[in-house]
Short mmCIF file of C-alpha atoms in Angstrom, two decimals:
data_model
loop_
_atom_site.label_atom_id
_atom_site.label_comp_id
_atom_site.label_asym_id
_atom_site.label_seq_id
_atom_site.Cartn_x
_atom_site.Cartn_y
_atom_site.Cartn_z
CA MET R 8 0.03 -38.88 39.56
CA LYS R 9 -1.38 -35.37 40.55
CA LYS R 10 1.57 -33.59 39.00
CA ILE R 11 0.92 -35.64 35.62
CA ILE R 12 -2.81 -34.80 35.54
CA GLY R 13 -2.09 -31.13 36.44
CA LEU R 14 0.75 -31.02 33.61
CA LEU R 15 -1.92 -32.53 31.17
CA LEU R 16 -4.57 -30.13 32.21
CA ALA R 17 -2.18 -27.19 31.86
CA CYS R 18 -1.18 -28.18 28.18
CA PHE R 19 -4.88 -28.55 27.22
CA LEU R 20 -5.70 -25.04 28.64
CA ALA R 21 -2.66 -23.63 26.87
CA VAL R 22 -3.43 -24.83 23.48
CA PRO R 23 -6.50 -22.51 22.60
CA THR R 24 -4.44 -19.51 23.38
CA VAL R 25 -1.63 -20.65 21.10
CA SER R 26 -3.76 -21.88 18.15
CA PHE R 27 -6.74 -19.38 17.98
CA ALA R 28 -5.14 -15.73 17.57
CA HIS R 29 -7.28 -12.67 16.96
CA THR R 30 -7.64 -11.56 13.33
CA HIS R 31 -6.10 -8.25 12.18
CA VAL R 32 -6.44 -6.16 9.21
CA GLN R 33 -3.95 -7.09 6.62
CA THR R 34 -4.44 -4.52 3.78
CA THR R 35 -6.96 -1.67 3.03
CA VAL R 36 -7.96 0.15 -0.02
CA PRO R 37 -7.35 2.96 0.17
CA GLU R 38 -4.34 2.42 2.53
CA ASN R 39 -4.30 4.13 6.00
CA GLY R 40 -2.84 7.51 5.77
CA ALA R 41 -3.00 7.77 1.83
CA THR R 42 -4.28 10.57 -0.35
CA VAL R 43 -6.61 9.32 -3.02
CA THR R 44 -6.46 11.13 -6.29
CA ALA R 45 -8.93 9.39 -8.36
CA PRO R 46 -12.89 8.93 -7.76
CA LEU R 47 -13.46 6.40 -4.89
CA LYS R 48 -16.73 4.38 -4.71
CA GLU R 49 -15.37 1.48 -2.84
CA ILE R 50 -13.61 0.86 0.39
CA LYS R 51 -12.17 -2.61 0.99
CA LEU R 52 -10.62 -4.04 4.24
CA THR R 53 -8.84 -7.48 3.93
CA PHE R 54 -8.22 -9.42 7.35
CA GLU R 55 -5.91 -12.13 8.16
CA THR R 56 -8.79 -14.69 8.54
CA HIS R 57 -12.30 -15.13 7.64
CA ILE R 58 -14.68 -12.62 9.22
CA GLU R 59 -18.38 -13.16 10.26
CA LYS R 60 -21.24 -11.80 8.17
CA ILE R 61 -22.32 -9.32 11.11
CA SER R 62 -19.05 -7.32 10.77
CA THR R 63 -19.75 -3.35 9.90
CA VAL R 64 -18.04 -0.45 8.51
CA THR R 65 -18.74 3.24 9.07
CA VAL R 66 -17.38 6.04 6.95
CA THR R 67 -17.10 9.56 8.25
CA LYS R 68 -16.19 13.04 7.11
CA ASP R 69 -15.76 15.81 9.71
CA GLY R 70 -17.85 13.60 12.06
CA GLN R 71 -20.62 13.19 9.88
CA LYS R 72 -21.52 9.65 8.61
CA ILE R 73 -21.27 9.11 4.91
CA SER R 74 -24.15 7.07 3.19
CA LEU R 75 -23.03 3.52 1.98
CA ALA R 76 -24.89 1.88 -1.01
CA SER R 77 -23.97 -1.42 0.51
CA GLN R 78 -21.53 -3.42 2.83
CA LYS R 79 -20.80 -6.92 2.46
CA VAL R 80 -18.41 -9.65 3.80
CA GLU R 81 -16.78 -12.08 1.48
CA GLY R 82 -14.41 -14.48 3.09
CA HIS R 83 -11.72 -12.30 4.44
CA ASP R 84 -12.89 -8.85 3.00
CA LEU R 85 -15.16 -6.34 4.33
CA ILE R 86 -16.34 -4.04 1.50
CA ALA R 87 -18.25 -0.91 1.62
CA SER R 88 -19.70 0.57 -1.80
CA LEU R 89 -20.52 4.13 -1.71
CA ASP R 90 -23.61 5.86 -3.30
CA GLN R 91 -21.41 8.33 -5.02
CA PRO R 92 -17.60 9.06 -5.22
CA LEU R 93 -16.25 10.80 -2.11
CA LYS R 94 -15.83 14.54 -2.30
CA ASN R 95 -12.33 16.09 -1.28
CA GLY R 96 -11.48 16.06 2.18
CA SER R 97 -10.37 13.83 5.23
CA TYR R 98 -12.28 10.65 5.99
CA THR R 99 -12.24 7.99 8.69
CA VAL R 100 -13.20 4.37 8.21
CA ASP R 101 -14.32 2.72 11.51
CA TRP R 102 -14.70 -1.09 11.45
CA GLU R 103 -15.79 -3.60 13.80
CA ILE R 104 -15.50 -7.37 12.83
CA VAL R 105 -16.07 -10.67 14.46
CA GLY R 106 -13.29 -13.03 13.66
CA GLU R 107 -13.73 -16.65 13.09
CA ASP R 108 -12.50 -17.41 16.67
CA GLY R 109 -15.53 -15.23 17.85
CA HIS R 110 -13.60 -12.27 19.01
CA VAL R 111 -14.76 -8.83 18.21
CA MET R 112 -12.12 -6.39 16.81
CA LYS R 113 -12.31 -2.77 16.46
CA ASP R 114 -10.19 -0.21 14.80
CA SER R 115 -10.25 2.47 12.19
CA ILE R 116 -8.13 3.98 9.18
CA ALA R 117 -7.90 7.38 7.90
CA PHE R 118 -7.31 8.79 4.47
CA LYS R 119 -7.80 11.98 2.28
CA VAL R 120 -9.47 12.56 -1.11
CA ASP R 121 -7.99 15.17 -3.44
CA VAL R 122 -9.51 14.82 -6.83
CA LYS R 123 -8.76 17.60 -9.22
CA ASP R 124 -11.74 19.37 -10.76
CA GLU R 125 -12.95 18.32 -14.27
CA ALA R 126 -11.57 21.33 -16.11
CA LYS R 127 -8.02 20.56 -15.07
CA GLU R 128 -8.57 16.89 -15.54
CA GLU R 129 -9.60 17.40 -19.37
CA ASN R 130 -6.19 19.16 -20.03
CA THR R 131 -4.34 16.31 -18.39
CA GLN R 132 -6.56 13.48 -19.52
CA ALA R 133 -3.58 11.94 -21.63
CA ALA R 134 -1.33 12.02 -18.62
CA GLY R 135 -4.09 10.48 -16.45
CA LYS R 136 -4.65 7.57 -18.70
CA ASP R 137 -0.89 6.79 -18.38
CA SER R 138 -1.31 7.19 -14.56
CA GLU R 139 -4.34 4.93 -14.52
CA LYS R 140 -2.42 2.15 -16.38
CA LYS R 141 0.56 2.48 -13.83
CA GLN R 142 -1.95 2.35 -10.92
CA ASP R 143 -3.58 -0.59 -12.40
CA ALA R 144 -0.41 -2.38 -12.74
CA THR R 145 0.48 -1.40 -9.26
CA GLN R 146 -2.90 -2.42 -7.79
CA SER R 147 -2.62 -5.77 -9.80
CA GLU R 148 0.94 -6.23 -8.29
CA GLN R 149 -0.26 -5.32 -4.66
CA HIS R 150 -3.17 -7.84 -5.17
CA GLN R 151 -0.59 -10.57 -6.31
CA LYS R 152 1.67 -9.86 -3.35
CA SER R 153 -1.28 -10.04 -1.08
CA ALA R 154 -2.56 -13.32 -2.48
CA VAL R 155 0.94 -14.87 -2.03
CA ALA R 156 1.16 -13.52 1.58
CA ASN R 157 -2.29 -14.88 2.35
CA ASP R 158 -1.16 -18.40 0.94
CA GLU R 159 2.15 -18.32 2.97
CA LYS R 160 0.28 -17.41 6.12
CA THR R 161 -2.30 -20.14 5.53
CA GLU R 162 0.52 -22.62 5.03
CA ASN R 163 2.10 -21.18 8.36
CA ASN R 164 -1.11 -21.50 10.15
CA ASP R 165 -1.75 -24.91 8.92
CA SER R 166 1.83 -26.12 9.95
CA SER R 167 1.39 -24.35 13.37
CA SER R 168 -1.92 -26.07 14.00
CA PHE R 169 -0.47 -29.52 12.89
CA PHE R 170 2.57 -28.90 15.22
CA VAL R 171 0.26 -28.00 18.30
CA ILE R 172 -1.89 -31.03 17.46
CA MET R 173 1.24 -33.27 17.32
CA ILE R 174 2.41 -31.96 20.67
CA ILE R 175 -0.98 -32.49 22.37
CA ALA R 176 -0.91 -36.18 20.85
CA ILE R 177 2.50 -36.74 22.27
CA VAL R 178 1.64 -35.35 25.68
CA VAL R 179 -1.72 -37.47 25.81
CA VAL R 180 0.27 -40.79 24.65
CA VAL R 181 3.16 -40.18 27.18
CA GLY R 182 0.58 -39.46 30.11
CA ALA R 183 -1.31 -42.40 29.15
CA LEU R 184 1.89 -44.71 29.10
CA LEU R 185 2.81 -43.29 32.62
CA LEU R 186 -0.57 -44.04 34.09
CA ILE R 187 -0.29 -47.63 32.62
CA PHE R 188 3.14 -48.22 34.11
CA ARG R 189 2.11 -46.86 37.40
CA LYS R 190 -0.95 -49.16 37.54
CA LYS R 191 1.23 -52.09 36.74
CA LYS R 192 3.83 -51.37 39.51
CA SER R 193 0.76 -51.03 42.08
#
């Protein structure tokens, strides 16, 4: 009897660690390690699960904080809007989020900005328009792939949760039946 109760207790204590994993960053715009060649006024971090509104982001260049126009949380996304486009140089984005499971996660990404000056840009404006179209198409494809991946992960999480719940239900039913049969024998 004590073994059965101990087994049931162990199953119930193990379930939260299986079904509630920490959320991790899924995608970033700009990507970690990327070199940005177009004016950048927004940084977007997308996480695997919903994040809490108290999540924050800090942007620094050479150890100096960059002023943000705003930062907001929208579902899985942490978005930082900048007062003005970032100047050329190396940047670090430090983020601290609270996942839907209540755990605090911290990490950072780094990227470089290398926007050409306006005189050169005017000479290559026609080429830039083609590049922008390709970049927009690439970003659109990335967003579509990200959406598909999110849908697949949600389906996997739903099926994993269902599987865990079913195992718990089976263990509870088997435990209850064993207790009933033991009482009848006594």
